[in-house]
Tab-separated table of C-alpha atoms (C1' of nucleotides) and ligand atoms in Angstrom:
chain	number	residue	atom	x	y	z
A	1	UNK	CA	-24.906	6.848	43.455
A	2	UNK	CA	-21.778	5.562	41.871
A	3	UNK	CA	-21.146	5.483	38.178
A	4	UNK	CA	-22.115	2.214	36.337
A	5	UNK	CA	-18.947	0.786	34.968
A	6	UNK	CA	-20.186	-2.033	33.053
A	7	UNK	CA	-21.245	0.245	30.177
A	8	UNK	CA	-19.333	3.121	28.721
A	9	UNK	CA	-21.074	5.744	26.701
A	10	UNK	CA	-19.623	6.501	23.285
A	11	UNK	CA	-17.384	9.576	24.224
A	12	UNK	CA	-16.264	8.090	27.324
A	13	UNK	CA	-13.792	5.527	25.936
A	14	UNK	CA	-12.192	3.029	28.244
A	15	UNK	CA	-8.433	4.152	28.174
A	16	UNK	CA	-7.210	1.928	30.943
A	17	UNK	CA	-5.811	-0.720	28.470
A	18	UNK	CA	-2.895	1.573	27.957
A	19	UNK	CA	-2.046	1.700	31.761
A	20	UNK	CA	-0.899	-1.967	31.513
A	21	UNK	CA	1.434	-1.559	28.505
A	22	UNK	CA	4.857	-1.060	30.337
A	23	UNK	CA	4.173	-4.295	32.541
A	24	UNK	CA	2.995	-6.296	29.522
A	25	UNK	CA	6.072	-5.383	27.604
A	26	UNK	CA	8.383	-6.231	30.321
A	27	UNK	CA	6.533	-9.453	30.884
A	28	UNK	CA	7.287	-10.356	27.340
A	29	UNK	CA	11.019	-9.557	27.710
A	30	UNK	CA	10.487	-6.419	25.775
A	31	UNK	CA	11.275	-2.726	26.937
A	32	UNK	CA	9.448	0.379	27.989
A	33	UNK	CA	11.230	3.310	26.232
A	34	UNK	CA	10.702	7.060	25.941
A	35	UNK	CA	9.896	6.540	22.365
A	36	UNK	CA	7.170	4.029	23.145
A	37	UNK	CA	5.853	6.272	25.814
A	38	UNK	CA	5.520	9.085	23.509
A	39	UNK	CA	3.488	7.048	20.956
A	40	UNK	CA	1.253	5.428	23.846
A	41	UNK	CA	0.584	8.937	25.061
A	42	UNK	CA	-0.576	10.132	21.612
A	43	UNK	CA	-2.673	6.784	21.039
A	44	UNK	CA	-4.343	7.423	24.567
A	45	UNK	CA	-5.891	10.727	23.151
A	46	UNK	CA	-7.191	8.924	20.032
A	47	UNK	CA	-10.305	6.915	19.234
A	48	UNK	CA	-11.190	5.146	16.032
A	49	UNK	CA	-9.033	5.353	12.861
A	50	UNK	CA	-5.654	7.138	12.222
A	51	UNK	CA	-3.077	6.988	9.573
A	52	UNK	CA	0.460	5.976	10.535
A	53	UNK	CA	1.645	9.183	9.145
A	54	UNK	CA	-0.562	11.272	11.417
A	55	UNK	CA	0.688	9.211	14.426
A	56	UNK	CA	4.190	10.107	13.500
A	57	UNK	CA	3.442	13.851	13.150
A	58	UNK	CA	1.593	13.814	16.506
A	59	UNK	CA	4.547	12.137	18.052
A	60	UNK	CA	6.825	14.694	16.666
A	61	UNK	CA	4.834	17.421	18.263
A	62	UNK	CA	5.753	15.937	21.657
A	63	UNK	CA	9.125	14.843	20.772
A	64	UNK	CA	10.903	16.541	17.908
A	65	UNK	CA	13.388	13.673	17.474
A	66	UNK	CA	10.808	11.072	16.622
A	67	UNK	CA	11.851	8.553	13.938
A	68	UNK	CA	9.427	6.856	11.463
A	69	UNK	CA	11.035	3.440	11.761
A	70	UNK	CA	10.718	3.445	15.501
A	71	UNK	CA	7.079	4.267	15.369
A	72	UNK	CA	6.311	1.671	12.785
A	73	UNK	CA	8.054	-1.025	14.838
A	74	UNK	CA	6.279	-0.008	17.937
A	75	UNK	CA	2.875	-0.084	16.157
A	76	UNK	CA	3.787	-3.681	15.108
A	77	UNK	CA	4.343	-4.629	18.701
A	78	UNK	CA	1.188	-2.968	19.878
A	79	UNK	CA	-0.776	-4.774	17.099
A	80	UNK	CA	0.598	-8.108	18.494
A	81	UNK	CA	-0.898	-7.165	21.737
A	82	UNK	CA	-4.260	-6.202	20.169
A	83	UNK	CA	-4.079	-2.551	21.094
A	84	UNK	CA	-4.180	-1.408	17.499
A	85	UNK	CA	-5.173	-3.034	14.212
A	86	UNK	CA	-4.194	-1.996	10.822
A	87	UNK	CA	-5.821	-2.150	7.417
A	88	UNK	CA	-5.090	-0.650	3.954
A	89	UNK	CA	-7.122	2.138	2.411
A	90	UNK	CA	-8.039	2.286	-1.298
A	91	UNK	CA	-4.577	3.559	-2.054
A	92	UNK	CA	-2.805	0.963	-0.041
A	93	UNK	CA	-1.822	3.295	2.779
A	94	UNK	CA	-2.077	2.119	6.411
A	95	UNK	CA	-4.836	2.990	8.572
A	96	UNK	CA	-4.741	2.182	12.251
A	97	UNK	CA	-7.721	1.397	14.492
A	98	UNK	CA	-6.956	2.070	17.975
A	99	UNK	CA	-8.412	-0.056	20.652
A	100	UNK	CA	-10.286	-2.189	18.100
A	101	UNK	CA	-12.171	-4.217	20.658
A	102	UNK	CA	-13.895	-7.108	18.859
A	103	UNK	CA	-12.313	-8.078	15.533
A	104	UNK	CA	-14.018	-6.452	12.742
A	105	UNK	CA	-13.465	-5.370	9.122
A	106	UNK	CA	-13.971	-1.940	7.781
A	107	UNK	CA	-15.774	-0.118	4.890
A	108	UNK	CA	-14.168	2.736	3.113
A	109	UNK	CA	-16.159	5.140	0.795
A	110	UNK	CA	-14.176	6.057	-2.229
A	111	UNK	CA	-16.147	9.120	-2.853
A	112	UNK	CA	-16.126	10.914	0.680
A	113	UNK	CA	-13.451	9.009	2.213
A	114	UNK	CA	-15.390	8.112	5.494
A	115	UNK	CA	-15.056	4.698	7.045
A	116	UNK	CA	-17.377	2.361	8.864
A	117	UNK	CA	-17.076	-0.787	10.900
A	118	UNK	CA	-18.654	-3.874	9.621
A	119	UNK	CA	-21.019	-5.065	12.066
A	120	UNK	CA	-20.425	-8.471	13.686
A	121	UNK	CA	-23.486	-10.292	11.975
A	122	UNK	CA	-22.495	-8.761	8.695
A	123	UNK	CA	-18.769	-9.798	9.109
A	124	UNK	CA	-19.985	-13.234	10.108
A	125	UNK	CA	-22.025	-13.528	6.949
A	126	UNK	CA	-18.845	-12.646	4.924
A	127	UNK	CA	-16.687	-15.227	6.928
A	128	UNK	CA	-19.312	-17.879	6.581
A	129	UNK	CA	-19.904	-17.356	2.774
A	130	UNK	CA	-15.982	-17.664	2.192
A	131	UNK	CA	-15.719	-20.659	4.553
A	132	UNK	CA	-18.400	-22.406	2.616
A	133	UNK	CA	-16.906	-21.598	-0.681
A	134	UNK	CA	-13.362	-22.713	-0.430
A	135	UNK	CA	-12.830	-23.312	3.155
A	136	UNK	CA	-11.046	-20.068	3.408
A	137	UNK	CA	-10.474	-18.695	6.979
A	138	UNK	CA	-10.988	-14.867	6.669
A	139	UNK	CA	-8.798	-12.564	8.869
A	140	UNK	CA	-11.491	-10.028	9.285
A	141	UNK	CA	-9.305	-7.568	11.158
A	142	UNK	CA	-7.524	-6.797	7.977
A	143	UNK	CA	-10.350	-6.532	5.557
A	144	UNK	CA	-11.080	-3.156	4.210
A	145	UNK	CA	-13.604	-3.237	1.562
A	146	UNK	CA	-14.065	-0.113	-0.680
A	147	UNK	CA	-17.027	1.166	-2.575
A	148	UNK	CA	-19.695	3.860	-2.031
A	149	UNK	CA	-21.673	4.548	0.915
A	150	UNK	CA	-25.336	5.195	0.953
A	151	UNK	CA	-25.011	9.197	0.671
A	152	UNK	CA	-22.547	8.818	-2.172
A	153	UNK	CA	-24.119	6.659	-4.692
A	154	UNK	CA	-26.321	7.832	-7.496
B	1	UNK	CA	-15.416	-28.956	-39.232
B	2	UNK	CA	-14.514	-25.364	-37.858
B	3	UNK	CA	-13.575	-24.704	-34.390
B	4	UNK	CA	-16.306	-23.617	-32.069
B	5	UNK	CA	-15.627	-20.038	-31.013
B	6	UNK	CA	-18.368	-19.520	-28.333
B	7	UNK	CA	-16.329	-21.390	-25.700
B	8	UNK	CA	-12.627	-21.278	-25.029
B	9	UNK	CA	-10.939	-23.715	-22.930
B	10	UNK	CA	-8.888	-22.702	-19.874
B	11	UNK	CA	-5.438	-22.675	-21.399
B	12	UNK	CA	-6.592	-21.097	-24.532
B	13	UNK	CA	-7.071	-17.501	-23.375
B	14	UNK	CA	-8.817	-15.157	-25.623
B	15	UNK	CA	-6.024	-12.528	-26.177
B	16	UNK	CA	-7.947	-10.645	-29.003
B	17	UNK	CA	-8.929	-7.809	-26.695
B	18	UNK	CA	-5.396	-6.441	-26.888
B	19	UNK	CA	-5.694	-6.115	-30.779
B	20	UNK	CA	-8.099	-3.460	-30.386
B	21	UNK	CA	-6.206	-1.194	-28.128
B	22	UNK	CA	-4.761	1.252	-30.554
B	23	UNK	CA	-7.900	1.977	-31.916
B	24	UNK	CA	-9.709	2.352	-28.747
B	25	UNK	CA	-6.979	4.613	-27.472
B	26	UNK	CA	-7.225	6.938	-30.596
B	27	UNK	CA	-10.944	6.822	-30.387
B	28	UNK	CA	-10.647	8.305	-26.905
B	29	UNK	CA	-8.447	10.974	-28.020
B	30	UNK	CA	-5.383	9.140	-26.467
B	31	UNK	CA	-2.279	7.937	-28.167
B	32	UNK	CA	-0.641	4.529	-29.072
B	33	UNK	CA	3.168	4.928	-28.228
B	34	UNK	CA	6.099	2.661	-28.270
B	35	UNK	CA	5.966	2.502	-24.418
B	36	UNK	CA	2.462	1.490	-24.463
B	37	UNK	CA	3.092	-1.179	-27.188
B	38	UNK	CA	5.729	-2.604	-24.893
B	39	UNK	CA	3.455	-2.934	-21.894
B	40	UNK	CA	0.720	-4.482	-24.040
B	41	UNK	CA	3.044	-6.940	-25.511
B	42	UNK	CA	4.080	-7.927	-22.022
B	43	UNK	CA	0.435	-8.088	-20.813
B	44	UNK	CA	-0.419	-10.287	-23.881
B	45	UNK	CA	1.684	-13.084	-22.567
B	46	UNK	CA	0.269	-13.017	-19.187
B	47	UNK	CA	-2.826	-14.532	-17.559
B	48	UNK	CA	-4.120	-13.938	-14.032
B	49	UNK	CA	-2.306	-12.006	-11.629
B	50	UNK	CA	1.052	-9.969	-11.637
B	51	UNK	CA	2.580	-7.363	-9.555
B	52	UNK	CA	3.188	-3.931	-11.125
B	53	UNK	CA	6.877	-4.345	-10.210
B	54	UNK	CA	6.991	-7.540	-12.238
B	55	UNK	CA	5.406	-5.979	-15.265
B	56	UNK	CA	7.875	-3.124	-15.040
B	57	UNK	CA	10.892	-5.564	-15.084
B	58	UNK	CA	9.202	-7.492	-18.034
B	59	UNK	CA	8.874	-4.267	-19.858
B	60	UNK	CA	12.633	-3.597	-19.234
B	61	UNK	CA	13.545	-6.852	-20.580
B	62	UNK	CA	12.123	-5.607	-23.942
B	63	UNK	CA	13.068	-2.028	-23.635
B	64	UNK	CA	15.829	-1.048	-21.312
B	65	UNK	CA	14.818	2.452	-21.100
B	66	UNK	CA	11.390	1.674	-19.532
B	67	UNK	CA	10.370	4.182	-16.761
B	68	UNK	CA	8.218	3.213	-13.803
B	69	UNK	CA	5.800	6.294	-13.987
B	70	UNK	CA	4.983	5.603	-17.515
B	71	UNK	CA	4.050	2.019	-16.777
B	72	UNK	CA	1.895	3.033	-13.926
B	73	UNK	CA	0.160	5.775	-15.794
B	74	UNK	CA	-0.425	3.277	-18.774
B	75	UNK	CA	-1.865	0.646	-16.239
B	76	UNK	CA	-4.244	3.398	-15.067
B	77	UNK	CA	-5.564	3.861	-18.705
B	78	UNK	CA	-5.763	0.199	-19.324
B	79	UNK	CA	-7.804	-0.173	-16.043
B	80	UNK	CA	-10.195	2.238	-17.309
B	81	UNK	CA	-10.706	0.159	-20.297
B	82	UNK	CA	-11.432	-2.774	-18.186
B	83	UNK	CA	-8.253	-4.660	-19.509
B	84	UNK	CA	-6.689	-4.805	-16.173
B	85	UNK	CA	-7.872	-4.628	-12.560
B	86	UNK	CA	-5.786	-3.876	-9.527
B	87	UNK	CA	-6.087	-4.917	-5.825
B	88	UNK	CA	-3.880	-4.616	-2.844
B	89	UNK	CA	-2.127	-7.582	-1.374
B	90	UNK	CA	-1.685	-7.935	2.418
B	91	UNK	CA	1.214	-5.598	2.569
B	92	UNK	CA	-0.633	-2.998	0.417
B	93	UNK	CA	1.299	-3.565	-2.661
B	94	UNK	CA	-0.514	-3.560	-6.154
B	95	UNK	CA	-1.459	-6.790	-7.806
B	96	UNK	CA	-2.936	-6.547	-11.401
B	97	UNK	CA	-5.305	-9.043	-12.850
B	98	UNK	CA	-4.950	-9.203	-16.517
B	99	UNK	CA	-8.153	-9.378	-18.595
B	100	UNK	CA	-10.320	-9.800	-15.391
B	101	UNK	CA	-13.506	-10.580	-17.249
B	102	UNK	CA	-16.420	-10.515	-14.818
B	103	UNK	CA	-15.911	-8.170	-11.804
B	104	UNK	CA	-14.747	-10.267	-8.926
B	105	UNK	CA	-12.712	-10.085	-5.629
B	106	UNK	CA	-9.832	-11.835	-4.624
B	107	UNK	CA	-8.547	-14.037	-1.736
B	108	UNK	CA	-4.987	-14.020	-0.401
B	109	UNK	CA	-3.537	-16.582	1.832
B	110	UNK	CA	-1.213	-14.957	4.282
B	111	UNK	CA	0.668	-18.353	4.831
B	112	UNK	CA	1.328	-19.632	1.311
B	113	UNK	CA	0.809	-16.473	-0.570
B	114	UNK	CA	-1.548	-17.950	-3.221
B	115	UNK	CA	-4.541	-16.246	-4.536
B	116	UNK	CA	-8.038	-17.250	-5.509
B	117	UNK	CA	-10.861	-15.536	-7.158
B	118	UNK	CA	-14.020	-15.005	-5.348
B	119	UNK	CA	-16.662	-16.875	-7.208
B	120	UNK	CA	-19.727	-14.800	-8.485
B	121	UNK	CA	-22.261	-16.309	-6.010
B	122	UNK	CA	-20.035	-15.830	-3.061
B	123	UNK	CA	-19.134	-12.300	-4.083
B	124	UNK	CA	-22.965	-11.623	-4.506
B	125	UNK	CA	-23.465	-12.765	-0.896
B	126	UNK	CA	-20.925	-10.240	0.280
B	127	UNK	CA	-22.335	-7.545	-1.776
B	128	UNK	CA	-25.929	-8.145	-0.530
B	129	UNK	CA	-24.739	-8.394	3.028
B	130	UNK	CA	-23.178	-4.956	2.996
B	131	UNK	CA	-26.049	-3.330	0.943
B	132	UNK	CA	-28.584	-4.717	3.495
B	133	UNK	CA	-26.350	-3.499	6.470
B	134	UNK	CA	-25.565	0.175	5.742
B	135	UNK	CA	-26.704	0.671	1.997
B	136	UNK	CA	-23.040	0.400	1.022
B	137	UNK	CA	-22.263	-0.355	-2.410
B	138	UNK	CA	-19.285	-2.689	-2.699
B	139	UNK	CA	-16.550	-2.325	-5.545
B	140	UNK	CA	-15.867	-5.973	-5.805
B	141	UNK	CA	-13.014	-5.496	-8.163
B	142	UNK	CA	-11.003	-3.918	-5.539
B	143	UNK	CA	-11.574	-6.447	-2.869
B	144	UNK	CA	-8.839	-8.517	-1.558
B	145	UNK	CA	-9.475	-10.430	1.494
B	146	UNK	CA	-6.752	-11.990	3.327
B	147	UNK	CA	-6.576	-14.939	5.751
B	148	UNK	CA	-5.710	-18.534	5.553
B	149	UNK	CA	-6.556	-21.068	2.736
B	150	UNK	CA	-7.931	-24.570	3.615
B	151	UNK	CA	-4.447	-26.075	3.178
B	152	UNK	CA	-2.922	-23.469	5.485
B	153	UNK	CA	-5.087	-23.447	8.498
B	154	UNK	CA	-4.643	-25.855	11.623
C	1	DC	C1'	24.939	0.970	43.069
C	2	DG	C1'	27.652	-0.874	39.019
C	3	DG	C1'	27.757	-4.656	35.399
C	4	DT	C1'	25.885	-7.474	31.751
C	5	DC	C1'	23.034	-8.724	27.897
C	6	DG	C1'	20.386	-7.917	24.163
C	7	DA	C1'	16.167	-5.094	22.861
C	8	DA	C1'	15.400	-1.039	20.640
C	9	DC	C1'	17.132	3.164	18.763
C	10	DG	C1'	18.843	6.184	14.831
C	11	DC	C1'	20.324	6.256	10.444
C	12	DA	C1'	20.992	5.271	5.719
C	13	DA	C1'	19.667	2.658	1.976
C	14	DC	C1'	16.166	0.716	-0.325
C	15	DA	C1'	11.420	-0.585	-2.423
C	16	DC	C1'	7.079	0.974	-4.332
C	17	DG	C1'	4.216	4.358	-6.100
C	18	DT	C1'	2.733	9.275	-7.167
C	19	DT	C1'	3.169	14.121	-8.969
C	20	DG	C1'	4.747	18.469	-11.377
C	21	DC	C1'	7.041	20.132	-14.990
C	22	DA	C1'	9.517	21.037	-19.285
C	23	DA	C1'	10.607	18.679	-23.550
C	24	DT	C1'	8.949	15.371	-26.910
C	25	DA	C1'	6.514	13.279	-30.254
C	26	DG	C1'	1.546	11.180	-31.859
C	27	DC	C1'	-1.912	12.326	-34.716
C	28	DA	C1'	-5.192	14.550	-37.443
C	29	DA	C1'	-5.819	18.287	-40.612
C	30	DT	C1'	-4.085	20.872	-44.177
D	1	DA	C1'	5.046	16.372	-46.349
D	2	DT	C1'	4.396	20.208	-43.069
D	3	DT	C1'	2.116	22.189	-39.212
D	4	DG	C1'	-0.110	22.613	-34.770
D	5	DC	C1'	-2.222	20.868	-30.785
D	6	DT	C1'	-1.752	18.526	-26.783
D	7	DA	C1'	-1.135	13.850	-24.752
D	8	DT	C1'	2.511	11.458	-23.203
D	9	DT	C1'	7.256	10.965	-21.689
D	10	DG	C1'	11.352	11.291	-18.545
D	11	DC	C1'	13.071	13.081	-14.871
D	12	DA	C1'	13.576	14.600	-10.323
D	13	DA	C1'	11.449	15.123	-6.060
D	14	DC	C1'	8.430	13.428	-2.733
D	15	DG	C1'	5.483	10.316	0.336
D	16	DT	C1'	5.030	6.027	2.698
D	17	DG	C1'	6.939	1.973	4.719
D	18	DT	C1'	10.753	-1.579	5.288
D	19	DT	C1'	15.192	-3.450	6.375
D	20	DG	C1'	20.235	-3.895	8.098
D	21	DC	C1'	23.354	-2.546	11.125
D	22	DG	C1'	26.326	-0.397	14.520
D	23	DT	C1'	25.443	2.039	18.893
D	24	DT	C1'	22.783	2.940	22.980
D	25	DC	C1'	20.468	2.278	26.870
D	26	DG	C1'	16.561	-0.476	29.693
D	27	DA	C1'	16.026	-4.344	32.824
D	28	DC	C1'	17.546	-7.436	35.732
D	29	DC	C1'	20.862	-9.338	38.963
D	30	DG	C1'	24.738	-9.517	42.351
E	201	MN	MN1	-6.299	0.553	-5.062
E	202	MN	MN1	-1.485	-5.313	6.181
E	203	ZN	ZN1	-19.319	8.281	0.934
E	204	ZN	ZN1	-2.343	-21.021	1.960
DNA sequence: CGGTCGAACGCAACACGTTGCAATAGCAAT
DNA sequence: ATTGCTATTGCAACGTGTTGCGTTCGACCG
């Protein structure tokens, strides 16, 4: 019996999005370079959240000549393609979400440092509340709300 | 007939909170220094939102020897006293809200750069939604949600 | 397979914020 | 007024991220 491919279980992440990157870049008049390949190889092995700093050091493990500005610029390109999304932690530092899938915000616990995704219905409640208030259109992908998780308060 | 003092009109900000600062500092075993006086004098003349960088340059106008680390450390102290509150703009840079009054979050328009306060009822809706979801306790004072304001979308 | 164009690179400088440490100076008590 | 304790300062170094610019090299074409 063949594997079902409509549903992927949690630890069997669909990594195929990365395969199309060289073609998508060239189609947009951009270029596929060794430096970009290094970063994409690193991202391929990741799921969930990573800081930019960690990505840079992982790249440097593979290519000792890695330069921060190149990595940041490539991350910007990949974000435009929807392959990563960044937010800012409590201290303002960048956190990247790899293969974010459906647009969503994040929760950050100031006590234990763990993160959670805001579930679609909850995100929608936030979007609706602010649309009703001032007609404000929330960019959920960039929302990181800090506070204390269930395990860390009182 | 004497002035009513229970209600202050919008452009008549109650600045008296600053008067008690020297005493409050000493009561907490802290010190009232010329550097702190400079910053408090600057804050006195402000209302609403200011970036840390702008505060530093305003301090330098009054005292050319002003040092950034001292200003940042004093802002931390004043934040513990509830006299300022900081959030992070879209780029992660710090924004200080002077005399924030009741705890509230902020909205930031990515297009025009303007900011709004999230009204109490709307803030409560956000807090409630996340409490119901994961039992998460939101620190509203640190929330900055970015997106597009009514005037800037479509 | 060369030649051309300009996207991307590396680097240096900058901006913002934090941290460790030795020297200074509030402040309270004498 | 002097003294002693220690909070605070200034500085230097660091961490993270951005920007400008001259050089390189990827992609496409003949
Ligand atoms: Mn913060
Ligand atoms: Mn951002
Ligand atoms: Zn926690
Ligand atoms: Zn706007």
